[in-house]
Protein backbone atom coordinates (compact mmCIF):
# COMPACT_ATOMS: atom_id res chain seq x y z
CA UNK A 1 -276.45 -149.35 93.98
CA UNK A 2 -276.37 -151.99 96.71
CA UNK A 3 -277.25 -154.73 94.22
CA UNK A 4 -274.49 -153.61 91.86
CA UNK A 5 -271.86 -153.59 94.56
CA UNK A 6 -272.98 -156.97 95.92
CA UNK A 7 -272.59 -158.39 92.38
CA UNK A 8 -269.14 -156.76 92.17
CA UNK A 9 -267.96 -158.44 95.36
CA UNK A 10 -269.20 -161.83 94.04
CA UNK A 11 -267.62 -161.47 90.62
CA UNK A 12 -263.80 -162.08 90.55
CA UNK A 13 -263.51 -160.35 87.16
CA UNK A 14 -265.47 -157.24 88.26
CA UNK A 15 -262.23 -155.32 89.03
CA UNK A 16 -260.80 -156.09 85.59
CA UNK A 17 -263.86 -155.68 83.39
CA UNK A 18 -263.91 -151.82 83.31
CA UNK A 19 -260.36 -151.88 81.90
CA UNK A 20 -261.52 -154.04 78.95
CA UNK A 21 -264.28 -151.72 77.72
CA UNK A 22 -263.81 -150.00 74.39
CA UNK A 23 -263.15 -146.46 75.61
CA UNK A 24 -260.46 -147.35 78.27
CA UNK A 25 -258.72 -149.59 75.69
CA UNK A 26 -258.80 -146.68 73.33
CA UNK A 27 -257.26 -144.46 76.06
CA UNK A 28 -254.47 -147.04 76.39
CA UNK A 29 -253.72 -146.92 72.67
CA UNK A 30 -253.84 -143.14 72.65
CA UNK A 31 -251.38 -143.07 75.56
CA UNK A 32 -248.91 -145.29 73.68
CA UNK A 33 -248.78 -142.81 70.84
CA UNK A 34 -248.67 -139.84 73.22
CA UNK A 35 -245.60 -141.16 75.09
CA UNK A 36 -243.19 -142.01 72.34
CA UNK A 37 -242.23 -138.47 71.02
CA UNK A 38 -241.15 -137.57 74.52
CA UNK A 39 -238.65 -140.41 74.45
CA UNK A 40 -237.38 -139.47 71.04
CA UNK A 41 -236.26 -136.04 72.17
CA UNK A 42 -235.33 -137.20 75.61
CA UNK A 43 -233.23 -140.16 76.58
CA UNK A 44 -232.96 -141.51 73.03
CA UNK A 45 -231.62 -138.26 71.56
CA UNK A 46 -229.31 -137.79 74.54
CA UNK A 47 -227.79 -141.29 73.99
CA UNK A 48 -227.39 -140.59 70.27
CA UNK A 49 -225.69 -137.29 70.73
CA UNK A 50 -223.39 -138.71 73.37
CA UNK A 51 -222.44 -141.63 71.10
CA UNK A 52 -221.69 -139.19 68.30
CA UNK A 53 -219.16 -137.39 70.53
CA UNK A 54 -221.19 -134.13 71.09
CA UNK A 55 -220.02 -132.20 74.16
CA UNK A 56 -222.05 -132.40 77.41
CA UNK A 57 -223.07 -128.75 77.40
CA UNK A 58 -224.57 -129.08 73.94
CA UNK A 59 -226.31 -132.30 74.89
CA UNK A 60 -227.95 -130.89 77.96
CA UNK A 61 -229.04 -127.79 76.06
CA UNK A 62 -231.38 -130.02 73.99
CA UNK A 63 -233.59 -130.28 77.12
CA UNK A 64 -234.99 -126.89 76.00
CA UNK A 65 -236.96 -128.79 73.39
CA UNK A 66 -239.19 -129.94 76.26
CA UNK A 67 -240.24 -126.37 77.06
CA UNK A 68 -242.80 -126.45 74.21
CA UNK A 69 -244.74 -129.05 76.23
CA UNK A 70 -245.16 -126.43 79.06
CA UNK A 71 -246.47 -123.72 76.72
CA UNK A 72 -248.71 -125.84 74.53
CA UNK A 73 -251.74 -124.08 75.96
CA UNK A 74 -250.87 -121.10 73.76
CA UNK A 75 -252.03 -122.86 70.62
CA UNK A 76 -254.48 -125.28 72.19
CA UNK A 77 -257.41 -122.98 71.17
CA UNK A 78 -256.68 -123.77 67.53
CA UNK A 79 -257.43 -127.46 68.22
CA UNK A 80 -260.80 -126.53 69.74
CA UNK A 81 -261.81 -123.84 67.20
CA UNK A 82 -260.21 -124.36 63.77
CA UNK A 83 -261.89 -126.72 61.36
CA UNK A 84 -259.39 -128.32 59.02
CA UNK A 85 -260.19 -128.14 55.32
CA UNK A 86 -261.31 -131.44 53.76
CA UNK A 87 -260.26 -133.59 56.75
CA UNK A 88 -262.62 -131.57 58.95
CA UNK A 89 -265.56 -133.42 57.42
CA UNK A 90 -264.42 -136.49 59.37
CA UNK A 91 -264.94 -134.73 62.69
CA UNK A 92 -263.05 -132.06 64.71
CA UNK A 93 -261.14 -134.46 66.96
CA UNK A 94 -260.44 -137.15 64.37
CA UNK A 95 -259.19 -134.74 61.72
CA UNK A 96 -256.76 -133.11 64.13
CA UNK A 97 -255.68 -136.54 65.47
CA UNK A 98 -254.73 -137.78 62.04
CA UNK A 99 -253.05 -134.53 60.97
CA UNK A 100 -250.92 -134.29 64.09
CA UNK A 101 -250.06 -138.01 63.89
CA UNK A 102 -248.73 -137.48 60.37
CA UNK A 103 -246.76 -134.44 61.53
CA UNK A 104 -245.19 -136.38 64.43
CA UNK A 105 -244.22 -139.26 62.17
CA UNK A 106 -242.63 -136.86 59.66
CA UNK A 107 -240.80 -134.93 62.36
CA UNK A 108 -239.49 -138.13 63.91
CA UNK A 109 -238.13 -139.40 60.56
CA UNK A 110 -236.61 -136.02 59.80
CA UNK A 111 -234.81 -135.84 63.16
CA UNK A 112 -233.37 -139.30 62.68
CA UNK A 113 -232.10 -138.56 59.19
CA UNK A 114 -229.94 -135.63 60.31
CA UNK A 115 -226.28 -135.98 61.19
CA UNK A 116 -225.40 -134.14 64.47
CA UNK A 117 -221.73 -133.88 63.52
CA UNK A 118 -222.53 -132.27 60.17
CA UNK A 119 -224.97 -129.60 61.43
CA UNK A 120 -225.88 -129.65 65.11
CA UNK A 121 -228.07 -126.54 64.79
CA UNK A 122 -230.31 -128.29 62.31
CA UNK A 123 -230.70 -131.18 64.73
CA UNK A 124 -231.69 -128.71 67.47
CA UNK A 125 -234.35 -127.15 65.23
CA UNK A 126 -235.58 -130.62 64.22
CA UNK A 127 -235.84 -131.60 67.97
CA UNK A 128 -237.86 -128.46 68.72
CA UNK A 129 -240.06 -129.20 65.62
CA UNK A 130 -240.73 -132.69 67.01
CA UNK A 131 -241.50 -131.13 70.39
CA UNK A 132 -244.08 -128.79 68.80
CA UNK A 133 -245.62 -131.66 66.81
CA UNK A 134 -245.63 -133.99 69.88
CA UNK A 135 -247.14 -131.39 72.21
CA UNK A 136 -249.84 -130.61 69.73
CA UNK A 137 -250.46 -134.34 69.38
CA UNK A 138 -250.84 -134.41 73.15
CA UNK A 139 -253.39 -131.62 73.07
CA UNK A 140 -255.56 -133.54 70.62
CA UNK A 141 -255.18 -136.88 72.38
CA UNK A 142 -256.03 -135.42 75.82
CA UNK A 143 -259.18 -133.81 74.36
CA UNK A 144 -260.14 -136.96 72.49
CA UNK A 145 -259.67 -139.12 75.55
CA UNK A 146 -261.73 -136.90 77.89
CA UNK A 147 -264.62 -136.72 75.37
CA UNK A 148 -264.39 -140.43 74.52
CA UNK A 149 -264.78 -141.57 78.14
CA UNK A 150 -268.12 -141.65 79.89
CA UNK A 151 -268.05 -139.80 83.28
CA UNK A 152 -267.82 -143.01 85.33
CA UNK A 153 -264.84 -144.12 83.16
CA UNK A 154 -262.63 -141.07 83.76
CA UNK A 155 -260.67 -142.82 86.51
CA UNK A 156 -259.99 -146.05 84.68
CA UNK A 157 -259.46 -144.20 81.46
CA UNK A 158 -256.82 -141.92 83.03
CA UNK A 159 -255.09 -145.01 84.42
CA UNK A 160 -255.12 -146.74 81.00
CA UNK A 161 -253.76 -143.54 79.39
CA UNK A 162 -250.88 -143.50 81.87
CA UNK A 163 -250.12 -147.18 81.28
CA UNK A 164 -250.04 -146.41 77.57
CA UNK A 165 -247.82 -143.36 77.91
CA UNK A 166 -245.21 -145.36 79.84
CA UNK A 167 -245.40 -148.25 77.40
CA UNK A 168 -244.99 -145.88 74.49
CA UNK A 169 -242.03 -143.99 76.06
CA UNK A 170 -240.22 -147.11 77.33
CA UNK A 171 -241.03 -149.26 74.28
CA UNK A 172 -239.91 -146.59 71.72
CA UNK A 173 -236.73 -145.88 73.70
CA UNK A 174 -235.83 -149.53 73.94
CA UNK A 175 -236.65 -150.23 70.28
CA UNK A 176 -234.58 -147.32 69.11
CA UNK A 177 -231.51 -148.62 70.94
CA UNK A 178 -231.95 -152.12 69.60
CA UNK A 179 -232.43 -151.00 66.01
CA UNK A 180 -229.74 -148.35 66.10
CA UNK A 181 -226.97 -150.92 66.79
CA UNK A 182 -227.26 -152.89 63.57
CA UNK A 183 -229.08 -150.45 61.28
CA UNK A 184 -228.14 -146.93 62.43
CA UNK A 185 -230.10 -144.14 64.05
CA UNK A 186 -231.97 -143.01 60.87
CA UNK A 187 -233.56 -146.44 60.65
CA UNK A 188 -234.29 -146.54 64.37
CA UNK A 189 -236.17 -143.23 64.26
CA UNK A 190 -238.04 -144.19 61.09
CA UNK A 191 -239.26 -147.46 62.64
CA UNK A 192 -240.23 -145.69 65.89
CA UNK A 193 -242.38 -143.28 63.89
CA UNK A 194 -244.90 -146.21 63.60
CA UNK A 195 -245.82 -145.53 67.27
CA UNK A 196 -248.33 -142.94 65.90
CA UNK A 197 -250.43 -145.79 64.45
CA UNK A 198 -252.24 -146.86 67.73
CA UNK A 199 -253.80 -143.39 68.04
CA UNK A 200 -254.63 -143.25 64.31
CA UNK A 201 -256.34 -146.65 64.65
CA UNK A 202 -258.42 -145.39 67.62
CA UNK A 203 -259.79 -142.68 65.36
CA UNK A 204 -260.92 -145.33 62.91
CA UNK A 205 -262.16 -147.78 65.54
CA UNK A 206 -264.04 -145.50 67.94
CA UNK A 207 -264.92 -142.62 65.62
CA UNK A 208 -265.61 -139.01 66.64
CA UNK A 209 -266.21 -138.77 70.41
CA UNK A 210 -269.91 -138.73 71.26
CA UNK A 211 -269.37 -136.20 74.12
CA UNK A 212 -267.68 -133.65 71.89
CA UNK A 213 -269.55 -130.32 71.87
CA UNK A 214 -268.86 -127.59 69.36
CA UNK A 215 -268.24 -124.11 70.78
CA UNK A 216 -270.48 -121.29 69.69
CA UNK A 217 -269.63 -120.06 66.16
CA UNK A 218 -268.09 -116.60 65.90
CA UNK A 219 -266.35 -114.85 63.07
CA UNK A 220 -263.55 -112.33 62.59
CA UNK A 221 -262.05 -110.61 65.66
CA UNK A 222 -264.85 -112.05 67.81
CA UNK A 223 -263.71 -115.59 66.89
CA UNK A 224 -260.04 -114.85 67.77
CA UNK A 225 -261.06 -113.30 71.13
CA UNK A 226 -263.46 -116.08 71.95
CA UNK A 227 -260.82 -118.75 71.25
CA UNK A 228 -258.67 -117.43 74.02
CA UNK A 229 -261.05 -115.59 76.39
CA UNK A 230 -263.92 -118.05 76.09
CA UNK A 231 -262.32 -121.08 77.83
CA UNK A 232 -260.74 -118.85 80.51
CA UNK A 233 -263.87 -116.90 81.08
CA UNK A 234 -266.02 -119.99 81.35
CA UNK A 235 -263.66 -121.46 83.92
CA UNK A 236 -263.29 -118.38 86.10
CA UNK A 237 -267.10 -117.82 86.20
CA UNK A 238 -267.44 -121.07 88.20
CA UNK A 239 -267.85 -120.87 91.98
CA UNK A 240 -264.49 -121.16 93.74
CA UNK A 241 -262.51 -121.13 90.42
CA UNK A 242 -259.61 -119.15 91.98
CA UNK A 243 -259.24 -121.68 94.80
CA UNK A 244 -259.35 -124.56 92.34
CA UNK A 245 -256.58 -122.91 90.36
CA UNK A 246 -254.61 -122.35 93.51
CA UNK A 247 -254.95 -126.06 94.34
CA UNK A 248 -253.72 -127.02 90.85
CA UNK A 249 -250.70 -124.80 91.25
CA UNK A 250 -249.82 -125.97 94.76
CA UNK A 251 -250.57 -129.65 94.98
CA UNK A 252 -247.45 -131.04 93.28
CA UNK A 253 -244.73 -128.77 94.67
CA UNK A 254 -243.70 -130.99 97.57
CA UNK A 255 -243.73 -134.15 95.41
CA UNK A 256 -241.82 -132.52 92.58
CA UNK A 257 -239.13 -131.18 94.95
CA UNK A 258 -238.61 -134.64 96.41
CA UNK A 259 -238.50 -136.51 93.09
CA UNK A 260 -236.24 -134.00 91.40
CA UNK A 261 -233.44 -134.49 93.94
CA UNK A 262 -233.78 -138.21 94.77
CA UNK A 263 -231.02 -139.34 92.39
CA UNK A 264 -228.66 -136.86 94.14
CA UNK A 265 -229.46 -138.53 97.50
CA UNK A 266 -228.85 -141.97 96.06
CA UNK A 267 -225.45 -140.89 94.65
CA UNK A 268 -224.40 -139.32 97.97
CA UNK A 269 -225.47 -142.45 99.86
CA UNK A 270 -223.18 -144.55 97.63
CA UNK A 271 -225.78 -146.69 95.80
CA UNK A 272 -224.33 -148.31 92.67
CA UNK A 273 -225.80 -148.04 89.19
CA UNK A 274 -226.96 -151.70 89.44
CA UNK A 275 -228.70 -150.99 92.75
CA UNK A 276 -230.37 -147.91 91.34
CA UNK A 277 -231.45 -149.81 88.24
CA UNK A 278 -232.91 -152.62 90.32
CA UNK A 279 -234.71 -150.63 93.11
CA UNK A 280 -235.32 -147.20 91.64
CA UNK A 281 -236.14 -148.21 88.01
CA UNK A 282 -237.29 -151.84 88.48
CA UNK A 283 -239.23 -151.74 91.67
CA UNK A 284 -240.38 -148.22 91.04
CA UNK A 285 -241.80 -149.05 87.59
CA UNK A 286 -243.64 -152.20 88.83
CA UNK A 287 -245.21 -150.41 91.80
CA UNK A 288 -246.11 -147.42 89.59
CA UNK A 289 -248.11 -149.74 87.36
CA UNK A 290 -249.77 -151.29 90.42
CA UNK A 291 -250.63 -147.86 91.78
CA UNK A 292 -252.25 -146.86 88.45
CA UNK A 293 -254.42 -149.95 88.50
CA UNK A 294 -255.47 -149.35 92.16
CA UNK A 295 -256.11 -145.70 91.37
CA UNK A 296 -258.68 -146.65 88.79
CA UNK A 297 -260.43 -148.95 91.31
CA UNK A 298 -260.37 -146.30 94.02
CA UNK A 299 -261.93 -143.75 91.71
CA UNK A 300 -264.73 -146.14 90.71
CA UNK A 301 -265.42 -147.29 94.31
CA UNK A 302 -264.83 -144.15 96.40
CA UNK A 303 -265.68 -141.39 93.87
CA UNK A 304 -263.59 -138.46 92.69
CA UNK A 305 -263.41 -136.43 95.93
CA UNK A 306 -262.42 -139.12 98.43
CA UNK A 307 -259.96 -140.78 96.08
CA UNK A 308 -258.17 -137.48 95.25
CA UNK A 309 -257.97 -136.61 98.98
CA UNK A 310 -256.54 -140.06 99.83
CA UNK A 311 -253.97 -139.81 97.02
CA UNK A 312 -252.85 -136.38 98.20
CA UNK A 313 -252.29 -137.73 101.73
CA UNK A 314 -250.40 -140.76 100.43
CA UNK A 315 -248.10 -138.60 98.22
CA UNK A 316 -247.39 -136.29 101.16
CA UNK A 317 -246.55 -139.16 103.48
CA UNK A 318 -244.35 -140.88 100.89
CA UNK A 319 -241.91 -137.99 101.18
CA UNK A 320 -241.25 -138.95 104.77
CA UNK A 321 -239.75 -142.24 103.51
CA UNK A 322 -237.10 -140.17 101.63
CA UNK A 323 -236.25 -138.50 104.99
CA UNK A 324 -235.99 -141.89 106.70
CA UNK A 325 -233.69 -143.23 103.98
CA UNK A 326 -231.57 -140.10 104.16
CA UNK A 327 -231.22 -140.60 107.97
CA UNK A 328 -230.55 -144.37 107.86
CA UNK A 329 -228.16 -144.28 104.92
CA UNK A 330 -227.26 -147.08 102.45
CA UNK A 331 -229.92 -149.78 102.72
CA UNK A 332 -231.26 -151.74 99.77
CA UNK A 333 -234.27 -152.95 101.69
CA UNK A 334 -235.24 -149.40 102.70
CA UNK A 335 -234.53 -148.12 99.18
CA UNK A 336 -236.89 -150.80 97.75
CA UNK A 337 -239.58 -149.80 100.30
CA UNK A 338 -239.10 -146.08 99.55
CA UNK A 339 -239.31 -146.48 95.82
CA UNK A 340 -242.28 -148.88 96.13
CA UNK A 341 -244.22 -146.54 98.40
CA UNK A 342 -243.37 -143.39 96.44
CA UNK A 343 -244.26 -144.86 93.02
CA UNK A 344 -247.41 -146.64 94.29
CA UNK A 345 -248.67 -143.33 95.72
CA UNK A 346 -247.70 -141.45 92.55
CA UNK A 347 -249.50 -143.99 90.41
CA UNK A 348 -252.71 -143.57 92.38
CA UNK A 349 -252.38 -139.81 92.43
CA UNK A 350 -251.61 -139.61 88.70
CA UNK A 351 -254.86 -141.45 87.93
CA UNK A 352 -257.32 -139.71 90.25
CA UNK A 353 -255.84 -136.19 89.93
CA UNK A 354 -255.77 -136.41 86.15
CA UNK A 355 -259.39 -137.58 86.28
CA UNK A 356 -260.20 -134.48 88.39
CA UNK A 357 -258.42 -132.19 85.91
CA UNK A 358 -260.37 -133.93 83.13
CA UNK A 359 -263.65 -133.37 84.97
CA UNK A 360 -262.91 -129.67 85.26
CA UNK A 361 -262.96 -129.32 81.47
CA UNK A 362 -266.01 -127.94 79.68
CA UNK A 363 -266.65 -130.12 76.65
CA UNK A 364 -266.84 -127.06 74.42
CA UNK A 365 -263.22 -126.17 75.32
CA UNK A 366 -261.73 -129.54 76.21
CA UNK A 367 -258.39 -129.12 74.51
CA UNK A 368 -257.76 -125.61 75.68
CA UNK A 369 -258.80 -126.08 79.31
CA UNK A 370 -256.95 -129.36 79.87
CA UNK A 371 -253.78 -127.93 78.27
CA UNK A 372 -253.99 -124.92 80.64
CA UNK A 373 -254.68 -127.04 83.74
CA UNK A 374 -251.94 -129.65 82.99
CA UNK A 375 -249.43 -126.87 82.35
CA UNK A 376 -250.37 -125.13 85.61
CA UNK A 377 -250.02 -128.39 87.49
CA UNK A 378 -246.38 -128.82 86.40
CA UNK A 379 -244.85 -125.48 85.49
CA UNK A 380 -244.73 -123.92 89.00
CA UNK A 381 -243.30 -127.07 90.61
CA UNK A 382 -240.61 -127.32 87.97
CA UNK A 383 -239.67 -123.62 88.31
CA UNK A 384 -239.51 -123.71 92.06
CA UNK A 385 -237.59 -126.94 92.23
CA UNK A 386 -235.15 -126.04 89.46
CA UNK A 387 -234.22 -122.72 91.15
CA UNK A 388 -234.13 -123.68 94.88
CA UNK A 389 -233.69 -127.41 95.50
CA UNK A 390 -229.90 -127.64 95.31
CA UNK A 391 -229.37 -124.64 97.62
CA UNK A 392 -231.92 -125.91 100.14
CA UNK A 393 -230.13 -129.29 100.36
CA UNK A 394 -226.77 -127.54 100.95
CA UNK A 395 -228.22 -125.40 103.71
CA UNK A 396 -230.52 -127.92 105.45
CA UNK A 397 -229.16 -131.33 104.67
CA UNK A 398 -231.16 -134.19 103.09
CA UNK A 399 -233.23 -135.21 106.13
CA UNK A 400 -234.55 -131.67 106.84
CA UNK A 401 -235.05 -131.05 103.15
CA UNK A 402 -237.33 -134.09 102.74
CA UNK A 403 -239.20 -133.17 105.87
CA UNK A 404 -239.71 -129.71 104.26
CA UNK A 405 -241.13 -131.31 101.13
CA UNK A 406 -243.65 -133.18 103.30
CA UNK A 407 -244.70 -129.89 104.89
CA UNK A 408 -244.99 -128.20 101.48
CA UNK A 409 -247.38 -130.90 100.37
CA UNK A 410 -249.79 -130.22 103.24
CA UNK A 411 -251.33 -126.90 101.99
CA UNK A 412 -252.61 -128.79 98.90
CA UNK A 413 -254.09 -131.57 101.09
CA UNK A 414 -255.73 -129.01 103.43
CA UNK A 415 -257.06 -126.86 100.59
CA UNK A 416 -258.66 -129.79 98.81
CA UNK A 417 -260.23 -131.00 102.08
CA UNK A 418 -261.65 -127.59 102.68
CA UNK A 419 -262.94 -127.34 99.02
CA UNK A 420 -264.70 -130.69 99.63
CA UNK A 421 -266.35 -129.47 102.84
CA UNK A 422 -267.42 -126.17 101.22
CA UNK A 423 -268.87 -127.94 98.13
CA UNK A 424 -266.40 -126.22 95.78
CA UNK A 425 -265.08 -129.49 94.21
CA UNK A 426 -268.53 -130.32 92.94
CA UNK A 427 -269.22 -126.68 91.97
CA UNK A 428 -266.05 -126.45 89.86
CA UNK A 429 -266.69 -129.58 87.81
CA UNK A 430 -267.88 -128.42 84.41
CA UNK A 431 -270.30 -131.14 83.39
CA UNK A 432 -273.32 -132.15 85.47
CA UNK A 433 -273.12 -135.78 84.24
CA UNK A 434 -269.61 -136.09 85.76
CA UNK A 435 -270.91 -134.75 89.08
CA UNK A 436 -273.67 -137.30 89.09
CA UNK A 437 -271.33 -140.21 88.28
CA UNK A 438 -268.75 -139.30 90.94
CA UNK A 439 -271.45 -138.75 93.61
CA UNK A 440 -272.97 -142.21 92.88
CA UNK A 441 -269.53 -143.78 93.09
CA UNK A 442 -268.87 -142.10 96.41
CA UNK A 443 -272.22 -143.23 97.83
CA UNK A 444 -271.25 -146.81 97.12
């Protein structure tokens, strides 16, 4: 390992080369296709409905279409277990990838073709249909990505996937607005449907993932039970599984609380839309991309355990910058620092924590277990923040509220540190080749 790292230090391209390998580039393309459906039922649809004169209550109700992304684990076992007729000959992952890509494209075109003023209920059902298709597409893409990447590529691959997701979401949202002005919304949605093509191309370019492993074949009621109970049972039989699940549930609560309410703080401090666009969106987006890149490097150099622990500490400390801004008041310089620090830490955390969740997946149940873990990582934080954040701010004020979010992040940091010391992080990782790769990276 010493020779390898010496060569790395002497090679100016060594930091970049892992991002240019076939599998991470494939993860980038998969991420682009994964991100665009979210934009189509999010900001793009909100803008369209507002421009069509739909009332605000009806517009905000369309956010319910996102709920399907939080319950996608319910049908994830189908993606692992069910072999598609005819297409299934091309491979379990590729056949589902192409089927769901076609469904997303069709659902996107259908949503764009409907007139909200003529039948708003049909538009609502079409948005939910696109949410179902998009979340199923996500299940397949996550499984394909995890099985495509070699163990030592999980960090870089997670980073490239996040780059792609943001490019897909931002690119599709911007393209839709530009096309809708001269050609109308139907044409805009139809053109954006082409964002499924990068993922479809990956299936042709890289083929069926080499690390894919078929689950044991069962028939009848045994097959139905195994599809649900098999992935759960396999996970909970691991040493320390309950503590791992507790960590997944807890680690994002403080960060989610802080981010959910930040725009409220900016409004109350008197920041203009131009200032928010410049420092929150502009600086935040740039530093997020930088953090994603650094996260991939840290994972490769430090290994999984040390890089995850570092990212948890950075995300906890970043909440303190919110408290400082709330105390100081309107300051563009401090806003730029706060957004830079927060998004840089979130970019690193997004890469290495997603790599850890990926490493937890058994390759016989990749789609099901990652869908369960990713849902667990978000659903509790969203529920807690959505039901308590506003009341806490009114009772405590912004400064004390953001100090509280920092405190709420500490149990996740402490739990992961203890799991590292007790050997539970290694014990919970499903595949021995991932353990070997991360141990070697950490040794370097």
